[in-house]
Amino acid sequence: MAAMNPAPRVLIVDDDALVRGGLTMMLDGVRGITVVGEASDGDEVLAAADTHHPDIVLMDLRMPRVDGITATRRLRARTPPPEVVVLTTFDTDDNIVYALRAGASGFLLKDTPPARIVDAVLRVAEGEPILSASVTRRLMDRTATQADTHQRARAALDRLSPREHEVVLAVARGSSNAEIAAQLYMSVATVKAHVSNVLTKLDLDNRTQIALLSHDAGQT
């Protein structure tokens, strides 16, 4: 983490000049924040960071040449790295997860009230990750949904016999009936019977659904 000064130094990255100007007017000088520079695209970020030495970078996601997630990853690979707060109009689940995996310390929407953006910058400067309330709910719902799917898949596979379970794992690996028969020392007819039983027991339509269920259960 970059060493934080009493007055956080902020670099604003956005391809919209009006947005950059508005954020600068909103933040500069408020509660000790100093806006030290601007960049209009992700491909300008590293040079701007070299010039201005920000503690925090406010990062847009969608820019013409280099997107904000790529720029965030590049910044966070530096030593020491500045903190990055994504500020965007796009809050899809993938954007949130990719930005956080790239090393962002916060994810805010551009319709966040100004006072909350100021507070977020100060909190990140003190080492506290920050997410808007709506983003937090999205992540919690995503996590809950994934956990739910995993539990349901595990419960479904628990209904199978040990031999059927072995066949499921082989199907999930992409093995053909003949390959499964050779691997598990049974006839092709027996493999077909096991696959048919699995489809019936678990109310599935085809082998692809068997493979997906195995994946959801974390067994592939």
PDB file of C-alpha atoms in Angstrom:
ATOM      1  CA  MET A   1       0.000   0.000   0.000  1.00  0.00           C
ATOM      2  CA  ALA A   2       1.264   3.494  -0.809  1.00  0.00           C
ATOM      3  CA  ALA A   3       2.207   5.602   2.179  1.00  0.00           C
ATOM      4  CA  MET A   4      -0.605   8.010   2.823  1.00  0.00           C
ATOM      5  CA  ASN A   5      -0.017  11.720   3.488  1.00  0.00           C
ATOM      6  CA  PRO A   6      -2.294  13.680   5.830  1.00  0.00           C
ATOM      7  CA  ALA A   7      -3.742  15.200   2.634  1.00  0.00           C
ATOM      8  CA  PRO A   8      -4.467  12.366   0.172  1.00  0.00           C
ATOM      9  CA  ARG A   9      -3.181  13.069  -3.329  1.00  0.00           C
ATOM     10  CA  VAL A  10      -5.756  12.062  -5.947  1.00  0.00           C
ATOM     11  CA  LEU A  11      -5.391  11.373  -9.677  1.00  0.00           C
ATOM     12  CA  ILE A  12      -8.633  11.364 -11.687  1.00  0.00           C
ATOM     13  CA  VAL A  13      -8.871   9.058 -14.730  1.00  0.00           C
ATOM     14  CA  ASP A  14     -11.896   9.449 -17.011  1.00  0.00           C
ATOM     15  CA  ASP A  15     -12.325   9.920 -20.765  1.00  0.00           C
ATOM     16  CA  ASP A  16     -15.017  12.588 -20.209  1.00  0.00           C
ATOM     17  CA  ALA A  17     -13.478  16.020 -19.605  1.00  0.00           C
ATOM     18  CA  LEU A  18     -16.666  17.252 -17.930  1.00  0.00           C
ATOM     19  CA  VAL A  19     -16.583  14.366 -15.469  1.00  0.00           C
ATOM     20  CA  ARG A  20     -12.925  15.016 -14.691  1.00  0.00           C
ATOM     21  CA  GLY A  21     -13.633  18.705 -14.171  1.00  0.00           C
ATOM     22  CA  GLY A  22     -16.633  18.014 -11.984  1.00  0.00           C
ATOM     23  CA  LEU A  23     -14.740  15.561  -9.791  1.00  0.00           C
ATOM     24  CA  THR A  24     -11.835  17.988  -9.458  1.00  0.00           C
ATOM     25  CA  MET A  25     -14.165  20.784  -8.348  1.00  0.00           C
ATOM     26  CA  MET A  26     -15.923  18.397  -5.971  1.00  0.00           C
ATOM     27  CA  LEU A  27     -12.801  16.993  -4.318  1.00  0.00           C
ATOM     28  CA  ASP A  28      -9.926  19.460  -4.485  1.00  0.00           C
ATOM     29  CA  GLY A  29      -9.345  21.108  -1.132  1.00  0.00           C
ATOM     30  CA  VAL A  30     -12.278  19.369   0.567  1.00  0.00           C
ATOM     31  CA  ARG A  31     -11.312  17.871   3.934  1.00  0.00           C
ATOM     32  CA  GLY A  32      -7.642  17.891   3.024  1.00  0.00           C
ATOM     33  CA  ILE A  33      -7.900  16.160  -0.362  1.00  0.00           C
ATOM     34  CA  THR A  34      -5.586  17.397  -3.124  1.00  0.00           C
ATOM     35  CA  VAL A  35      -6.309  16.594  -6.771  1.00  0.00           C
ATOM     36  CA  VAL A  36      -2.838  16.401  -8.282  1.00  0.00           C
ATOM     37  CA  GLY A  37      -3.647  15.491 -11.866  1.00  0.00           C
ATOM     38  CA  GLU A  38      -5.953  14.029 -14.504  1.00  0.00           C
ATOM     39  CA  ALA A  39      -5.716  11.422 -17.266  1.00  0.00           C
ATOM     40  CA  SER A  40      -8.161  10.897 -20.122  1.00  0.00           C
ATOM     41  CA  ASP A  41      -7.490   7.210 -20.820  1.00  0.00           C
ATOM     42  CA  GLY A  42      -6.050   4.120 -19.211  1.00  0.00           C
ATOM     43  CA  ASP A  43      -2.983   4.262 -21.423  1.00  0.00           C
ATOM     44  CA  GLU A  44      -2.007   7.578 -19.767  1.00  0.00           C
ATOM     45  CA  VAL A  45      -2.252   6.295 -16.213  1.00  0.00           C
ATOM     46  CA  LEU A  46       1.277   5.052 -15.607  1.00  0.00           C
ATOM     47  CA  ALA A  47       2.882   8.237 -16.944  1.00  0.00           C
ATOM     48  CA  ALA A  48       0.479  10.373 -14.904  1.00  0.00           C
ATOM     49  CA  ALA A  49       1.282   8.348 -11.792  1.00  0.00           C
ATOM     50  CA  ASP A  50       5.018   8.857 -12.422  1.00  0.00           C
ATOM     51  CA  THR A  51       4.467  12.609 -12.751  1.00  0.00           C
ATOM     52  CA  HIS A  52       2.023  13.214  -9.910  1.00  0.00           C
ATOM     53  CA  HIS A  53       2.707  10.412  -7.382  1.00  0.00           C
ATOM     54  CA  PRO A  54      -0.927  10.004  -6.289  1.00  0.00           C
ATOM     55  CA  ASP A  55      -1.966   8.144  -3.171  1.00  0.00           C
ATOM     56  CA  ILE A  56      -5.361   7.360  -4.698  1.00  0.00           C
ATOM     57  CA  VAL A  57      -6.537   7.008  -8.298  1.00  0.00           C
ATOM     58  CA  LEU A  58     -10.213   7.517  -9.135  1.00  0.00           C
ATOM     59  CA  MET A  59     -10.647   5.226 -12.139  1.00  0.00           C
ATOM     60  CA  ASP A  60     -13.341   5.064 -14.802  1.00  0.00           C
ATOM     61  CA  LEU A  61     -13.938   1.623 -16.340  1.00  0.00           C
ATOM     62  CA  ARG A  62     -14.822   2.188 -19.983  1.00  0.00           C
ATOM     63  CA  MET A  63     -12.270   4.202 -21.926  1.00  0.00           C
ATOM     64  CA  PRO A  64     -11.409   4.097 -25.644  1.00  0.00           C
ATOM     65  CA  ARG A  65      -7.877   2.682 -25.634  1.00  0.00           C
ATOM     66  CA  VAL A  66      -7.124   0.986 -22.297  1.00  0.00           C
ATOM     67  CA  ASP A  67      -9.963   0.099 -19.943  1.00  0.00           C
ATOM     68  CA  GLY A  68      -9.966   0.849 -16.246  1.00  0.00           C
ATOM     69  CA  ILE A  69      -9.566  -2.754 -15.125  1.00  0.00           C
ATOM     70  CA  THR A  70      -6.374  -3.155 -17.177  1.00  0.00           C
ATOM     71  CA  ALA A  71      -5.099   0.218 -15.936  1.00  0.00           C
ATOM     72  CA  THR A  72      -5.881  -0.778 -12.341  1.00  0.00           C
ATOM     73  CA  ARG A  73      -3.952  -4.021 -12.719  1.00  0.00           C
ATOM     74  CA  ARG A  74      -0.953  -2.134 -14.089  1.00  0.00           C
ATOM     75  CA  LEU A  75      -1.023   0.419 -11.283  1.00  0.00           C
ATOM     76  CA  ARG A  76      -1.322  -2.208  -8.572  1.00  0.00           C
ATOM     77  CA  ALA A  77       1.733  -4.022  -9.981  1.00  0.00           C
ATOM     78  CA  ARG A  78       3.907  -1.023  -9.165  1.00  0.00           C
ATOM     79  CA  THR A  79       5.998  -0.640  -5.997  1.00  0.00           C
ATOM     80  CA  PRO A  80       4.539   0.960  -4.016  1.00  0.00           C
ATOM     81  CA  PRO A  81       1.123   0.949  -5.680  1.00  0.00           C
ATOM     82  CA  PRO A  82      -1.448   3.728  -5.268  1.00  0.00           C
ATOM     83  CA  GLU A  83      -4.887   2.733  -4.073  1.00  0.00           C
ATOM     84  CA  VAL A  84      -7.545   2.627  -6.791  1.00  0.00           C
ATOM     85  CA  VAL A  85     -11.210   3.503  -6.412  1.00  0.00           C
ATOM     86  CA  VAL A  86     -13.339   2.617  -9.431  1.00  0.00           C
ATOM     87  CA  LEU A  87     -15.964   5.271 -10.147  1.00  0.00           C
ATOM     88  CA  THR A  88     -18.252   4.220 -12.974  1.00  0.00           C
ATOM     89  CA  THR A  89     -21.778   4.074 -14.347  1.00  0.00           C
ATOM     90  CA  PHE A  90     -21.401   0.351 -15.100  1.00  0.00           C
ATOM     91  CA  ASP A  91     -22.109  -1.937 -12.141  1.00  0.00           C
ATOM     92  CA  THR A  92     -22.466  -5.381 -13.738  1.00  0.00           C
ATOM     93  CA  ASP A  93     -21.388  -8.297 -11.563  1.00  0.00           C
ATOM     94  CA  ASP A  94     -18.431  -9.069 -13.836  1.00  0.00           C
ATOM     95  CA  ASN A  95     -17.183  -5.475 -13.730  1.00  0.00           C
ATOM     96  CA  ILE A  96     -17.301  -5.469  -9.940  1.00  0.00           C
ATOM     97  CA  VAL A  97     -15.509  -8.787  -9.561  1.00  0.00           C
ATOM     98  CA  TYR A  98     -12.877  -8.050 -12.236  1.00  0.00           C
ATOM     99  CA  ALA A  99     -12.116  -4.636 -10.737  1.00  0.00           C
ATOM    100  CA  LEU A 100     -11.691  -6.061  -7.244  1.00  0.00           C
ATOM    101  CA  ARG A 101      -9.545  -8.915  -8.544  1.00  0.00           C
ATOM    102  CA  ALA A 102      -7.383  -6.352 -10.356  1.00  0.00           C
ATOM    103  CA  GLY A 103      -6.673  -4.752  -6.988  1.00  0.00           C
ATOM    104  CA  ALA A 104      -9.189  -1.937  -6.644  1.00  0.00           C
ATOM    105  CA  SER A 105      -9.821  -0.856  -3.054  1.00  0.00           C
ATOM    106  CA  GLY A 106     -13.258   0.520  -3.803  1.00  0.00           C
ATOM    107  CA  PHE A 107     -16.074   0.492  -6.321  1.00  0.00           C
ATOM    108  CA  LEU A 108     -18.511   3.403  -6.471  1.00  0.00           C
ATOM    109  CA  LEU A 109     -21.183   4.435  -8.935  1.00  0.00           C
ATOM    110  CA  LYS A 110     -21.079   7.897 -10.458  1.00  0.00           C
ATOM    111  CA  ASP A 111     -24.489   8.700  -9.017  1.00  0.00           C
ATOM    112  CA  THR A 112     -23.055   8.307  -5.496  1.00  0.00           C
ATOM    113  CA  PRO A 113     -23.695  11.562  -3.554  1.00  0.00           C
ATOM    114  CA  PRO A 114     -20.645  13.878  -3.518  1.00  0.00           C
ATOM    115  CA  ALA A 115     -20.247  13.701   0.260  1.00  0.00           C
ATOM    116  CA  ARG A 116     -20.004   9.914   0.058  1.00  0.00           C
ATOM    117  CA  ILE A 117     -17.376  10.075  -2.687  1.00  0.00           C
ATOM    118  CA  VAL A 118     -15.319  12.420  -0.503  1.00  0.00           C
ATOM    119  CA  ASP A 119     -15.768  10.098   2.462  1.00  0.00           C
ATOM    120  CA  ALA A 120     -14.785   7.088   0.344  1.00  0.00           C
ATOM    121  CA  VAL A 121     -11.544   8.756  -0.757  1.00  0.00           C
ATOM    122  CA  LEU A 122     -10.637   9.551   2.842  1.00  0.00           C
ATOM    123  CA  ARG A 123     -11.492   6.066   4.062  1.00  0.00           C
ATOM    124  CA  VAL A 124      -9.445   4.396   1.327  1.00  0.00           C
ATOM    125  CA  ALA A 125      -6.583   6.759   2.200  1.00  0.00           C
ATOM    126  CA  GLU A 126      -6.711   5.301   5.710  1.00  0.00           C
ATOM    127  CA  GLY A 127      -6.533   1.764   4.351  1.00  0.00           C
ATOM    128  CA  GLU A 128     -10.217   0.881   4.502  1.00  0.00           C
ATOM    129  CA  PRO A 129     -11.730  -0.715   1.367  1.00  0.00           C
ATOM    130  CA  ILE A 130     -15.033   0.842   0.344  1.00  0.00           C
ATOM    131  CA  LEU A 131     -17.994  -0.345  -1.718  1.00  0.00           C
ATOM    132  CA  SER A 132     -21.245   1.475  -2.339  1.00  0.00           C
ATOM    133  CA  ALA A 133     -24.277  -0.063  -0.648  1.00  0.00           C
ATOM    134  CA  SER A 134     -25.751  -1.268  -3.944  1.00  0.00           C
ATOM    135  CA  VAL A 135     -22.470  -2.899  -4.975  1.00  0.00           C
ATOM    136  CA  THR A 136     -22.156  -4.635  -1.601  1.00  0.00           C
ATOM    137  CA  ARG A 137     -25.665  -6.045  -1.989  1.00  0.00           C
ATOM    138  CA  ARG A 138     -24.830  -7.291  -5.490  1.00  0.00           C
ATOM    139  CA  LEU A 139     -21.722  -9.083  -4.249  1.00  0.00           C
ATOM    140  CA  MET A 140     -23.585 -10.604  -1.315  1.00  0.00           C
ATOM    141  CA  ASP A 141     -26.369 -11.802  -3.618  1.00  0.00           C
ATOM    142  CA  ARG A 142     -23.806 -13.242  -6.060  1.00  0.00           C
ATOM    143  CA  THR A 143     -21.961 -15.048  -3.272  1.00  0.00           C
ATOM    144  CA  ALA A 144     -25.193 -16.355  -1.779  1.00  0.00           C
ATOM    145  CA  THR A 145     -26.349 -17.571  -5.188  1.00  0.00           C
ATOM    146  CA  GLN A 146     -23.053 -19.356  -5.838  1.00  0.00           C
ATOM    147  CA  ALA A 147     -23.117 -20.977  -2.395  1.00  0.00           C
ATOM    148  CA  ASP A 148     -26.718 -22.025  -2.979  1.00  0.00           C
ATOM    149  CA  THR A 149     -25.881 -23.568  -6.338  1.00  0.00           C
ATOM    150  CA  HIS A 150     -22.927 -25.438  -4.849  1.00  0.00           C
ATOM    151  CA  GLN A 151     -25.010 -26.846  -1.992  1.00  0.00           C
ATOM    152  CA  ARG A 152     -27.843 -27.914  -4.289  1.00  0.00           C
ATOM    153  CA  ALA A 153     -25.417 -29.639  -6.646  1.00  0.00           C
ATOM    154  CA  ARG A 154     -23.680 -31.472  -3.806  1.00  0.00           C
ATOM    155  CA  ALA A 155     -27.041 -32.576  -2.406  1.00  0.00           C
ATOM    156  CA  ALA A 156     -28.090 -33.881  -5.816  1.00  0.00           C
ATOM    157  CA  LEU A 157     -24.914 -35.917  -6.274  1.00  0.00           C
ATOM    158  CA  ASP A 158     -25.318 -37.359  -2.776  1.00  0.00           C
ATOM    159  CA  ARG A 159     -28.440 -39.127  -4.069  1.00  0.00           C
ATOM    160  CA  LEU A 160     -26.351 -41.260  -6.409  1.00  0.00           C
ATOM    161  CA  SER A 161     -24.764 -44.619  -5.731  1.00  0.00           C
ATOM    162  CA  PRO A 162     -20.945 -44.723  -5.519  1.00  0.00           C
ATOM    163  CA  ARG A 163     -20.769 -46.286  -8.993  1.00  0.00           C
ATOM    164  CA  GLU A 164     -23.100 -43.670 -10.483  1.00  0.00           C
ATOM    165  CA  HIS A 165     -20.963 -40.988  -8.880  1.00  0.00           C
ATOM    166  CA  GLU A 166     -17.859 -42.394 -10.582  1.00  0.00           C
ATOM    167  CA  VAL A 167     -19.676 -42.313 -13.920  1.00  0.00           C
ATOM    168  CA  VAL A 168     -20.698 -38.688 -13.345  1.00  0.00           C
ATOM    169  CA  LEU A 169     -17.085 -37.681 -12.705  1.00  0.00           C
ATOM    170  CA  ALA A 170     -15.986 -39.462 -15.874  1.00  0.00           C
ATOM    171  CA  VAL A 171     -18.731 -37.775 -17.909  1.00  0.00           C
ATOM    172  CA  ALA A 172     -17.642 -34.416 -16.479  1.00  0.00           C
ATOM    173  CA  ARG A 173     -14.092 -35.108 -17.663  1.00  0.00           C
ATOM    174  CA  GLY A 174     -15.470 -35.531 -21.201  1.00  0.00           C
ATOM    175  CA  SER A 175     -14.987 -39.294 -21.423  1.00  0.00           C
ATOM    176  CA  SER A 176     -17.041 -41.285 -23.931  1.00  0.00           C
ATOM    177  CA  ASN A 177     -19.060 -44.329 -22.917  1.00  0.00           C
ATOM    178  CA  ALA A 178     -16.323 -46.617 -24.251  1.00  0.00           C
ATOM    179  CA  GLU A 179     -13.641 -44.707 -22.332  1.00  0.00           C
ATOM    180  CA  ILE A 180     -15.703 -44.835 -19.141  1.00  0.00           C
ATOM    181  CA  ALA A 181     -16.208 -48.571 -19.613  1.00  0.00           C
ATOM    182  CA  ALA A 182     -12.448 -49.070 -19.902  1.00  0.00           C
ATOM    183  CA  GLN A 183     -11.662 -46.782 -16.948  1.00  0.00           C
ATOM    184  CA  LEU A 184     -14.215 -48.370 -14.608  1.00  0.00           C
ATOM    185  CA  TYR A 185     -13.968 -51.958 -15.853  1.00  0.00           C
ATOM    186  CA  MET A 186     -17.581 -52.338 -16.942  1.00  0.00           C
ATOM    187  CA  SER A 187     -19.390 -52.904 -20.210  1.00  0.00           C
ATOM    188  CA  VAL A 188     -20.541 -50.052 -22.422  1.00  0.00           C
ATOM    189  CA  ALA A 189     -24.120 -51.215 -21.874  1.00  0.00           C
ATOM    190  CA  THR A 190     -23.638 -50.881 -18.115  1.00  0.00           C
ATOM    191  CA  VAL A 191     -22.214 -47.377 -18.544  1.00  0.00           C
ATOM    192  CA  LYS A 192     -25.252 -46.413 -20.629  1.00  0.00           C
ATOM    193  CA  ALA A 193     -27.519 -47.789 -17.938  1.00  0.00           C
ATOM    194  CA  HIS A 194     -25.737 -45.780 -15.235  1.00  0.00           C
ATOM    195  CA  VAL A 195     -25.929 -42.579 -17.318  1.00  0.00           C
ATOM    196  CA  SER A 196     -29.630 -43.180 -17.907  1.00  0.00           C
ATOM    197  CA  ASN A 197     -30.191 -43.739 -14.182  1.00  0.00           C
ATOM    198  CA  VAL A 198     -28.339 -40.518 -13.330  1.00  0.00           C
ATOM    199  CA  LEU A 199     -30.429 -38.526 -15.794  1.00  0.00           C
ATOM    200  CA  THR A 200     -33.619 -39.947 -14.330  1.00  0.00           C
ATOM    201  CA  LYS A 201     -32.643 -39.571 -10.653  1.00  0.00           C
ATOM    202  CA  LEU A 202     -31.475 -35.986 -11.058  1.00  0.00           C
ATOM    203  CA  ASP A 203     -34.109 -34.928 -13.612  1.00  0.00           C
ATOM    204  CA  LEU A 204     -31.496 -33.920 -16.177  1.00  0.00           C
ATOM    205  CA  ASP A 205     -31.805 -33.900 -19.965  1.00  0.00           C
ATOM    206  CA  ASN A 206     -28.333 -34.737 -21.251  1.00  0.00           C
ATOM    207  CA  ARG A 207     -24.667 -35.400 -20.495  1.00  0.00           C
ATOM    208  CA  THR A 208     -23.796 -31.704 -20.636  1.00  0.00           C
ATOM    209  CA  GLN A 209     -26.126 -31.065 -17.724  1.00  0.00           C
ATOM    210  CA  ILE A 210     -24.413 -33.878 -15.819  1.00  0.00           C
ATOM    211  CA  ALA A 211     -21.049 -32.212 -16.412  1.00  0.00           C
ATOM    212  CA  LEU A 212     -22.375 -28.800 -15.340  1.00  0.00           C
ATOM    213  CA  LEU A 213     -23.827 -30.265 -12.166  1.00  0.00           C
ATOM    214  CA  SER A 214     -20.486 -31.848 -11.329  1.00  0.00           C
ATOM    215  CA  HIS A 215     -18.780 -28.508 -11.942  1.00  0.00           C
ATOM    216  CA  ASP A 216     -21.272 -26.675  -9.701  1.00  0.00           C
ATOM    217  CA  ALA A 217     -20.573 -29.192  -6.963  1.00  0.00           C
ATOM    218  CA  GLY A 218     -16.857 -28.433  -7.211  1.00  0.00           C
ATOM    219  CA  GLN A 219     -15.996 -31.950  -8.316  1.00  0.00           C
ATOM    220  CA  THR A 220     -14.344 -31.210 -11.663  1.00  0.00           C
TER     221      THR A 220
END
